[in-house]
Short mmCIF file of C-alpha atoms in Angstrom, two decimals:
data_model
loop_
_atom_site.label_atom_id
_atom_site.label_comp_id
_atom_site.label_asym_id
_atom_site.label_seq_id
_atom_site.Cartn_x
_atom_site.Cartn_y
_atom_site.Cartn_z
CA MET A 1 -48.86 80.45 -80.55
CA LEU A 2 -49.40 76.68 -80.32
CA THR A 3 -45.71 76.05 -80.97
CA LYS A 4 -44.71 78.46 -78.25
CA ASN A 5 -47.00 76.75 -75.69
CA PHE A 6 -45.65 73.30 -76.61
CA THR A 7 -42.09 74.47 -76.13
CA ILE A 8 -42.91 75.86 -72.71
CA LYS A 9 -44.60 72.63 -71.69
CA LEU A 10 -41.67 70.53 -72.90
CA LEU A 11 -39.19 72.65 -70.98
CA SER A 12 -41.36 72.38 -67.90
CA LEU A 13 -41.42 68.61 -68.22
CA ILE A 14 -37.66 68.41 -68.57
CA LEU A 15 -37.17 70.69 -65.56
CA ALA A 16 -39.58 68.58 -63.54
CA PHE A 17 -37.70 65.39 -64.48
CA LEU A 18 -34.36 66.95 -63.55
CA LEU A 19 -35.83 68.12 -60.28
CA TRP A 20 -37.12 64.59 -59.60
CA LEU A 21 -33.66 63.17 -60.31
CA TYR A 22 -32.16 65.66 -57.91
CA VAL A 23 -34.62 64.85 -55.16
CA ILE A 24 -34.17 61.09 -55.66
CA GLY A 25 -30.39 61.49 -55.59
CA GLU A 26 -30.54 63.40 -52.36
CA GLU A 27 -33.17 61.30 -50.56
CA ASN A 28 -32.34 57.81 -51.97
CA PRO A 29 -28.79 57.94 -53.30
CA GLU A 30 -26.91 55.09 -54.97
CA ILE A 31 -24.52 53.56 -52.44
CA PRO A 32 -22.15 50.57 -52.10
CA TYR A 33 -23.20 47.92 -49.58
CA GLU A 34 -21.67 44.70 -48.21
CA ILE A 35 -23.66 41.67 -47.08
CA SER A 36 -21.54 39.53 -44.75
CA ASN A 37 -21.48 35.77 -44.14
CA VAL A 38 -23.55 34.70 -47.10
CA PRO A 39 -23.63 30.86 -46.99
CA VAL A 40 -22.25 29.10 -50.05
CA LYS A 41 -24.26 26.13 -51.26
CA LEU A 42 -22.38 23.27 -52.91
CA VAL A 43 -24.29 22.09 -55.95
CA ASN A 44 -23.88 19.00 -58.12
CA VAL A 45 -22.24 17.12 -55.24
CA ASP A 46 -23.61 13.87 -56.68
CA THR A 47 -21.32 14.23 -59.70
CA LEU A 48 -18.33 13.52 -57.45
CA GLU A 49 -19.47 9.99 -56.63
CA LYS A 50 -19.82 9.19 -60.34
CA LYS A 51 -16.14 10.09 -60.67
CA GLY A 52 -15.15 7.97 -57.67
CA LEU A 53 -14.53 11.08 -55.57
CA THR A 54 -15.91 12.52 -52.35
CA LEU A 55 -15.47 15.58 -50.16
CA LEU A 56 -12.89 15.07 -47.44
CA GLU A 57 -14.79 17.41 -45.12
CA GLU A 58 -18.27 18.86 -45.51
CA LYS A 59 -17.72 22.19 -43.81
CA GLY A 60 -19.74 25.38 -44.12
CA TYR A 61 -18.42 28.04 -46.50
CA THR A 62 -19.40 31.74 -46.42
CA VAL A 63 -18.52 34.80 -48.48
CA ASN A 64 -19.00 38.57 -48.22
CA VAL A 65 -20.92 40.08 -51.15
CA LYS A 66 -20.42 43.72 -52.19
CA VAL A 67 -23.22 45.33 -54.21
CA ARG A 68 -24.22 48.81 -55.42
CA GLY A 69 -27.69 50.30 -55.73
CA ARG A 70 -30.21 52.72 -54.32
CA ARG A 71 -30.19 52.94 -50.54
CA SER A 72 -33.77 51.72 -50.24
CA ASP A 73 -32.95 48.67 -52.37
CA VAL A 74 -29.64 47.55 -50.89
CA LEU A 75 -30.50 48.07 -47.23
CA ASN A 76 -33.25 45.50 -47.50
CA ILE A 77 -30.92 42.77 -48.72
CA ALA A 78 -30.02 40.12 -46.13
CA ALA A 79 -27.69 37.13 -46.40
CA GLN A 80 -30.62 34.73 -46.67
CA ASN A 81 -32.00 36.67 -49.64
CA ILE A 82 -28.94 35.93 -51.78
CA SER A 83 -28.00 32.62 -53.38
CA ALA A 84 -24.29 31.91 -53.41
CA TYR A 85 -23.22 28.58 -54.88
CA ALA A 86 -20.18 26.62 -56.02
CA ASP A 87 -20.58 24.06 -58.77
CA LEU A 88 -18.72 20.84 -57.92
CA SER A 89 -19.24 19.42 -61.38
CA ARG A 90 -16.02 21.30 -62.18
CA VAL A 91 -14.01 18.97 -59.91
CA THR A 92 -12.02 16.35 -61.81
CA SER A 93 -9.34 15.04 -59.42
CA LYS A 94 -8.50 14.44 -55.76
CA GLY A 95 -6.74 17.12 -53.75
CA ILE A 96 -7.45 20.82 -53.29
CA ASN A 97 -9.85 22.16 -55.95
CA VAL A 98 -10.56 25.89 -56.38
CA ILE A 99 -14.22 26.54 -57.30
CA PRO A 100 -15.55 30.02 -58.20
CA VAL A 101 -18.53 31.32 -56.25
CA ARG A 102 -21.56 32.45 -58.24
CA ILE A 103 -24.22 34.88 -56.95
CA GLU A 104 -27.92 34.87 -57.79
CA GLY A 105 -31.03 36.55 -56.42
CA LEU A 106 -29.98 40.21 -56.40
CA PRO A 107 -32.80 42.75 -56.99
CA LYS A 108 -33.07 44.21 -60.51
CA ASN A 109 -31.70 47.63 -59.66
CA VAL A 110 -28.78 46.28 -57.61
CA SER A 111 -25.48 45.40 -59.28
CA LEU A 112 -22.81 43.00 -58.05
CA VAL A 113 -19.48 44.65 -57.26
CA SER A 114 -17.42 41.79 -55.84
CA VAL A 115 -17.42 38.49 -53.92
CA ILE A 116 -14.85 38.00 -51.15
CA PRO A 117 -13.35 35.46 -51.46
CA PRO A 118 -14.25 34.98 -55.13
CA GLU A 119 -13.71 31.21 -54.86
CA ILE A 120 -13.62 28.46 -52.27
CA LYS A 121 -11.17 25.60 -51.82
CA VAL A 122 -12.64 22.12 -51.43
CA ASP A 123 -10.54 19.13 -50.40
CA VAL A 124 -11.48 16.08 -52.44
CA ASP A 125 -10.41 12.49 -51.92
CA THR A 126 -10.92 9.15 -53.64
CA ILE A 127 -13.85 7.04 -52.39
CA ALA A 128 -12.68 3.91 -50.54
CA LYS A 129 -14.60 0.90 -49.21
CA ILE A 130 -13.63 -1.76 -46.72
CA GLN A 131 -15.50 -4.74 -45.23
CA MET A 132 -14.83 -5.01 -41.49
CA PRO A 133 -15.92 -7.33 -38.66
CA VAL A 134 -17.97 -5.88 -35.81
CA THR A 135 -16.44 -6.02 -32.32
CA VAL A 136 -18.85 -5.83 -29.39
CA LYS A 137 -17.56 -3.60 -26.58
CA ILE A 138 -19.04 -4.48 -23.20
CA VAL A 139 -19.64 -1.71 -20.64
CA GLY A 140 -20.44 -2.53 -17.01
CA ASN A 141 -21.00 -5.89 -15.33
CA VAL A 142 -23.99 -8.18 -15.14
CA MET A 143 -25.60 -8.82 -11.76
CA ASP A 144 -23.52 -10.74 -9.20
CA GLY A 145 -23.94 -14.48 -9.56
CA TYR A 146 -24.55 -14.24 -13.31
CA ALA A 147 -22.26 -14.47 -16.31
CA MET A 148 -22.27 -13.61 -19.98
CA GLN A 149 -21.45 -15.83 -22.91
CA PRO A 150 -19.69 -14.28 -25.93
CA ALA A 151 -21.72 -11.58 -27.65
CA VAL A 152 -23.02 -12.28 -31.16
CA PRO A 153 -23.46 -9.26 -33.50
CA THR A 154 -25.77 -9.46 -36.52
CA PRO A 155 -24.53 -8.79 -39.11
CA GLY A 156 -21.02 -9.83 -38.12
CA GLU A 157 -19.48 -7.57 -40.79
CA VAL A 158 -20.25 -4.07 -42.08
CA MET A 159 -19.11 -1.88 -44.96
CA VAL A 160 -17.14 1.28 -44.20
CA VAL A 161 -17.23 3.89 -47.00
CA GLY A 162 -15.64 7.32 -47.18
CA PRO A 163 -12.58 9.31 -48.18
CA GLU A 164 -9.62 7.00 -48.69
CA SER A 165 -7.43 8.90 -46.22
CA LYS A 166 -10.08 8.45 -43.49
CA VAL A 167 -10.99 4.86 -44.31
CA ASN A 168 -7.31 3.98 -43.97
CA LEU A 169 -7.46 5.19 -40.34
CA VAL A 170 -10.25 2.77 -39.44
CA LYS A 171 -8.88 -0.12 -37.36
CA ASN A 172 -12.09 -1.45 -35.86
CA VAL A 173 -15.87 -1.16 -35.89
CA ILE A 174 -17.35 -1.08 -32.39
CA ALA A 175 -20.87 -1.91 -31.20
CA GLN A 176 -21.09 -0.83 -27.55
CA VAL A 177 -23.50 -2.55 -25.15
CA ASN A 178 -24.13 -1.64 -21.51
CA VAL A 179 -24.78 -4.82 -19.51
CA SER A 180 -24.88 -3.29 -16.01
CA TYR A 181 -26.97 -5.35 -13.55
CA LYS A 182 -28.49 -7.55 -16.27
CA LYS A 183 -29.53 -11.09 -15.33
CA GLU A 184 -31.38 -12.14 -18.47
CA ASP A 185 -30.37 -12.58 -22.10
CA ILE A 186 -29.65 -9.27 -23.82
CA LYS A 187 -30.86 -8.46 -27.34
CA ILE A 188 -30.42 -4.89 -28.48
CA SER A 189 -29.75 -2.78 -31.59
CA VAL A 190 -26.84 -0.38 -31.24
CA PRO A 191 -24.87 1.92 -33.60
CA ALA A 192 -21.81 0.51 -35.36
CA VAL A 193 -19.01 3.07 -34.99
CA ALA A 194 -15.75 3.14 -36.95
CA VAL A 195 -12.75 3.89 -34.71
CA ASP A 196 -8.99 4.31 -35.06
CA ARG A 197 -6.27 2.33 -33.26
CA GLU A 198 -6.81 4.46 -30.13
CA GLY A 199 -10.54 3.80 -30.08
CA LYS A 200 -11.52 7.29 -31.22
CA GLU A 201 -14.43 7.66 -33.64
CA ILE A 202 -13.53 8.43 -37.27
CA LYS A 203 -15.80 11.20 -38.46
CA GLY A 204 -16.71 11.55 -42.14
CA VAL A 205 -17.12 7.84 -42.97
CA THR A 206 -20.34 5.90 -43.42
CA VAL A 207 -20.93 2.50 -41.83
CA THR A 208 -23.53 0.30 -43.56
CA PRO A 209 -25.66 -0.89 -41.92
CA ASN A 210 -25.25 1.70 -39.20
CA LEU A 211 -27.16 -0.40 -36.64
CA VAL A 212 -26.31 -3.96 -35.59
CA GLU A 213 -28.29 -6.32 -33.39
CA VAL A 214 -26.27 -7.76 -30.50
CA TYR A 215 -27.29 -10.91 -28.64
CA ILE A 216 -25.60 -11.76 -25.32
CA PRO A 217 -26.70 -14.90 -23.42
CA VAL A 218 -26.77 -14.27 -19.64
CA SER A 219 -27.15 -17.12 -17.14
CA LYS A 220 -26.43 -18.16 -13.58
CA SER A 221 -22.75 -18.73 -12.71
CA ILE A 222 -20.80 -20.28 -9.80
CA ARG A 223 -17.17 -20.44 -8.70
CA VAL A 224 -15.79 -23.97 -8.29
CA PRO A 225 -12.34 -25.46 -7.58
CA VAL A 226 -10.32 -27.15 -10.30
CA THR A 227 -9.24 -30.78 -9.75
CA PRO A 228 -6.33 -32.06 -11.87
CA LYS A 229 -6.93 -35.61 -13.09
CA ILE A 230 -3.86 -37.84 -13.27
CA PHE A 231 -3.58 -41.48 -14.27
CA GLY A 232 -0.72 -43.95 -14.49
CA LYS A 233 2.30 -44.32 -12.20
CA PRO A 234 5.85 -42.96 -12.39
CA GLN A 235 8.70 -45.35 -12.99
CA ASP A 236 9.48 -47.74 -10.11
CA GLY A 237 11.45 -45.94 -7.41
CA TYR A 238 9.73 -42.61 -8.13
CA VAL A 239 6.66 -40.96 -6.62
CA VAL A 240 4.43 -37.90 -7.11
CA ALA A 241 5.60 -35.28 -4.62
CA SER A 242 2.96 -32.63 -5.34
CA VAL A 243 0.35 -31.54 -7.86
CA ASN A 244 -0.62 -27.91 -8.37
CA VAL A 245 -2.99 -26.34 -10.87
CA LEU A 246 -3.63 -22.83 -12.15
CA PRO A 247 -6.20 -21.46 -12.07
CA GLU A 248 -7.27 -22.99 -8.77
CA TYR A 249 -10.85 -21.88 -9.37
CA VAL A 250 -13.00 -21.19 -12.43
CA TYR A 251 -16.41 -19.66 -13.01
CA ILE A 252 -18.88 -21.86 -14.84
CA THR A 253 -22.32 -21.14 -16.16
CA GLY A 254 -25.27 -23.12 -17.46
CA ASP A 255 -28.58 -24.55 -16.35
CA GLU A 256 -29.13 -23.72 -12.68
CA ASN A 257 -30.29 -27.25 -11.85
CA VAL A 258 -27.07 -28.70 -13.28
CA LEU A 259 -24.89 -26.12 -11.54
CA ASN A 260 -26.37 -27.07 -8.17
CA THR A 261 -24.92 -30.59 -8.51
CA ILE A 262 -21.35 -29.51 -9.31
CA LYS A 263 -18.73 -29.29 -6.55
CA SER A 264 -15.60 -29.05 -8.72
CA ILE A 265 -14.44 -29.18 -12.32
CA ASN A 266 -11.89 -31.75 -13.50
CA THR A 267 -9.16 -31.21 -16.03
CA LYS A 268 -8.65 -33.60 -18.90
CA GLN A 269 -6.54 -36.57 -17.81
CA ILE A 270 -2.74 -36.39 -17.72
CA ASP A 271 -0.73 -39.59 -18.16
CA ILE A 272 2.39 -39.83 -15.94
CA THR A 273 3.18 -43.46 -16.72
CA GLY A 274 6.93 -44.15 -16.48
CA LEU A 275 7.97 -40.56 -15.73
CA THR A 276 11.04 -39.81 -13.58
CA GLY A 277 10.93 -36.05 -13.22
CA PRO A 278 8.70 -32.98 -12.96
CA VAL A 279 6.23 -32.27 -15.75
CA THR A 280 4.03 -29.29 -16.69
CA GLU A 281 0.97 -29.83 -18.86
CA THR A 282 -1.54 -27.37 -20.30
CA VAL A 283 -4.91 -29.06 -20.60
CA THR A 284 -8.55 -28.20 -21.16
CA PHE A 285 -11.37 -28.75 -18.72
CA ASP A 286 -13.65 -31.78 -18.63
CA LEU A 287 -16.99 -29.98 -18.50
CA PRO A 288 -20.31 -31.74 -17.87
CA ASP A 289 -23.00 -31.50 -20.55
CA GLY A 290 -24.80 -28.17 -20.47
CA VAL A 291 -22.01 -26.40 -18.60
CA LYS A 292 -19.64 -23.79 -20.02
CA LEU A 293 -16.74 -21.75 -18.74
CA VAL A 294 -17.53 -18.07 -18.25
CA LYS A 295 -14.16 -17.34 -19.90
CA SER A 296 -14.24 -19.83 -22.72
CA ASP A 297 -10.64 -19.34 -23.81
CA ILE A 298 -8.87 -20.35 -20.59
CA THR A 299 -7.00 -23.61 -20.00
CA ALA A 300 -5.50 -25.26 -16.93
CA LYS A 301 -1.76 -25.47 -16.30
CA VAL A 302 -0.92 -28.47 -14.15
CA TYR A 303 2.47 -28.78 -12.37
CA ILE A 304 3.35 -32.35 -11.32
CA ASP A 305 6.50 -32.81 -9.23
CA ILE A 306 7.89 -36.34 -9.54
CA GLN A 307 10.83 -37.29 -7.30
CA LYS A 308 12.83 -40.32 -6.26
CA LEU A 309 11.23 -42.42 -3.55
CA ALA A 310 13.15 -42.18 -0.24
CA THR A 311 12.81 -43.71 3.22
CA LYS A 312 13.86 -42.50 6.64
CA ASP A 313 13.47 -43.27 10.35
CA VAL A 314 12.08 -40.53 12.59
CA THR A 315 12.17 -40.81 16.40
CA ILE A 316 9.17 -39.50 18.31
CA THR A 317 9.80 -39.01 22.04
CA ASN A 318 6.22 -38.55 23.18
CA VAL A 319 3.10 -40.68 22.82
CA GLU A 320 -0.15 -38.83 23.43
CA VAL A 321 -3.21 -40.46 24.99
CA LYS A 322 -6.56 -39.58 23.50
CA GLY A 323 -9.94 -40.17 25.13
CA ALA A 324 -8.59 -40.08 28.73
CA GLU A 325 -9.67 -36.59 29.72
CA GLY A 326 -9.90 -36.19 33.51
CA LYS A 327 -7.89 -39.37 34.17
CA SER A 328 -4.32 -39.94 35.29
CA VAL A 329 -2.51 -41.83 32.53
CA THR A 330 1.07 -43.10 32.40
CA VAL A 331 2.75 -44.42 29.21
CA GLN A 332 5.67 -46.78 29.75
CA ASN A 333 8.68 -46.05 27.49
CA PRO A 334 6.90 -43.30 25.43
CA GLU A 335 9.34 -43.31 22.51
CA VAL A 336 8.68 -44.76 19.08
CA VAL A 337 10.61 -44.91 15.81
CA VAL A 338 8.63 -44.32 12.61
CA THR A 339 9.85 -45.45 9.19
CA ILE A 340 8.48 -43.17 6.49
CA SER A 341 8.55 -43.34 2.71
CA GLY A 342 7.86 -40.57 0.19
CA PRO A 343 9.31 -37.94 -2.16
CA GLU A 344 13.01 -37.37 -1.59
CA SER A 345 12.74 -33.66 -0.70
CA VAL A 346 9.82 -34.24 1.70
CA VAL A 347 11.49 -37.15 3.49
CA ALA A 348 14.79 -35.30 3.81
CA GLY A 349 13.10 -32.34 5.52
CA ALA A 350 10.87 -34.37 7.86
CA THR A 351 11.43 -34.02 11.64
CA SER A 352 9.72 -35.42 14.73
CA THR A 353 7.63 -32.24 15.03
CA ASP A 354 5.86 -33.18 11.78
CA PHE A 355 4.39 -36.32 13.41
CA THR A 356 2.00 -37.11 16.26
CA ALA A 357 2.17 -40.51 17.99
CA TYR A 358 -0.88 -41.46 20.06
CA VAL A 359 -2.95 -44.25 21.62
CA ASP A 360 -6.71 -44.31 22.06
CA ALA A 361 -7.93 -44.83 25.64
CA SER A 362 -11.58 -43.98 24.99
CA ASN A 363 -14.08 -45.81 27.19
CA LEU A 364 -11.34 -47.59 29.20
CA SER A 365 -11.71 -47.96 32.98
CA PRO A 366 -8.76 -47.67 35.38
CA GLY A 367 -6.19 -50.46 34.93
CA ASN A 368 -3.18 -51.56 32.90
CA TYR A 369 -3.43 -51.90 29.11
CA THR A 370 -1.32 -52.60 26.05
CA LEU A 371 -2.50 -50.21 23.35
CA THR A 372 -1.69 -49.90 19.63
CA VAL A 373 0.42 -46.86 18.65
CA ASN A 374 -0.94 -44.68 15.82
CA VAL A 375 1.03 -41.98 13.97
CA SER A 376 -0.47 -39.08 12.02
CA THR A 377 1.17 -36.41 9.83
CA LYS A 378 0.24 -33.76 7.29
CA LEU A 379 3.27 -34.56 5.14
CA ASN A 380 2.97 -36.32 1.80
CA VAL A 381 4.59 -39.50 3.10
CA ASN A 382 3.56 -43.06 3.92
CA ILE A 383 4.03 -44.59 7.36
CA ILE A 384 5.87 -47.84 6.64
CA LYS A 385 6.58 -49.10 10.16
CA ILE A 386 6.12 -48.07 13.81
CA ARG A 387 8.48 -49.53 16.45
CA PRO A 388 7.25 -50.50 18.95
CA ASP A 389 3.76 -50.72 17.56
CA LYS A 390 2.29 -51.18 21.09
CA VAL A 391 2.96 -49.49 24.42
CA SER A 392 1.95 -50.19 28.03
CA VAL A 393 -0.51 -47.70 29.52
CA THR A 394 -1.68 -47.35 33.15
CA ILE A 395 -4.96 -45.54 33.78
CA GLN A 396 -5.84 -44.43 37.33
#
């Protein structure tokens, strides 16, 4: 009787278990499930540097993970609940490396079916280093009436480190400073940025230090004319026809009290002793103590035209009377001949219209006078002789 009851109980237990399995299968079946865009973490990245390697690009990788398990288990799995990783300690050389993706963190009752893609491709390059000078890029203009001296970056050089293919693109390291409307010395820390030959930033390289301190002296400035300084004389029979200089004006800067005393800036002296023809000289400026050029790299180009000395007679048919306003004045024989001397080309082109002959009748009362003839001109010539040098004048 006891055996019979035990058998019935055992059968009942088995039936109950089978019924439970049936209910579970119907209410919470085993199903496949895909979790999309699971981020892949790169591990052991530091091992690359020990091998002299580095990632060419640090981009984000994702995979789709297919699993299988009970509905209630798999539907609660999210991308952030799963750990997907790629071990970069497997990388041994530059170029494209294929690294398998491993999955961790799945619940106990959930099995991994597949990972798509099953591996990722990482582009690896050799680590390169280069020491480069820092170039300060100025943006804007200081306040009117002020000028900047050359900018001084500290440090003057930085180290650029990164993938060799990217480091090779670096042509300059720029520290940009905005100086708009400044009128005092500028001292500022700014980022040092690696750029290519077109001035575009190179991403994926490290500049050390990444900040540089830039100092830019700013002081009062003025615009003054340039005076060429010449000494000596051409060979006998020759004369200086003209002197021209470029630039005609320069901007100088320095102590305001010193600037207030300056009317022009001289060039260094140019010796023309014994010359018989034109000469062009490039010279520096003769700056007073405490004064600098705003553009420190400029020089003066001086053109000196030396020509043969020539003479010529010019006849002037009218003698003006100055200082006789409101009076009736008569000049007897108002014609004079002027002998001039000067550069050959100037003398050859001179005409009577280039000269003014006159006498001065200021403060003279009515009567007859013999007055000295004066001749003026704007030409680069000397008046050698005036004939006659006196004329008769009647004032009424």
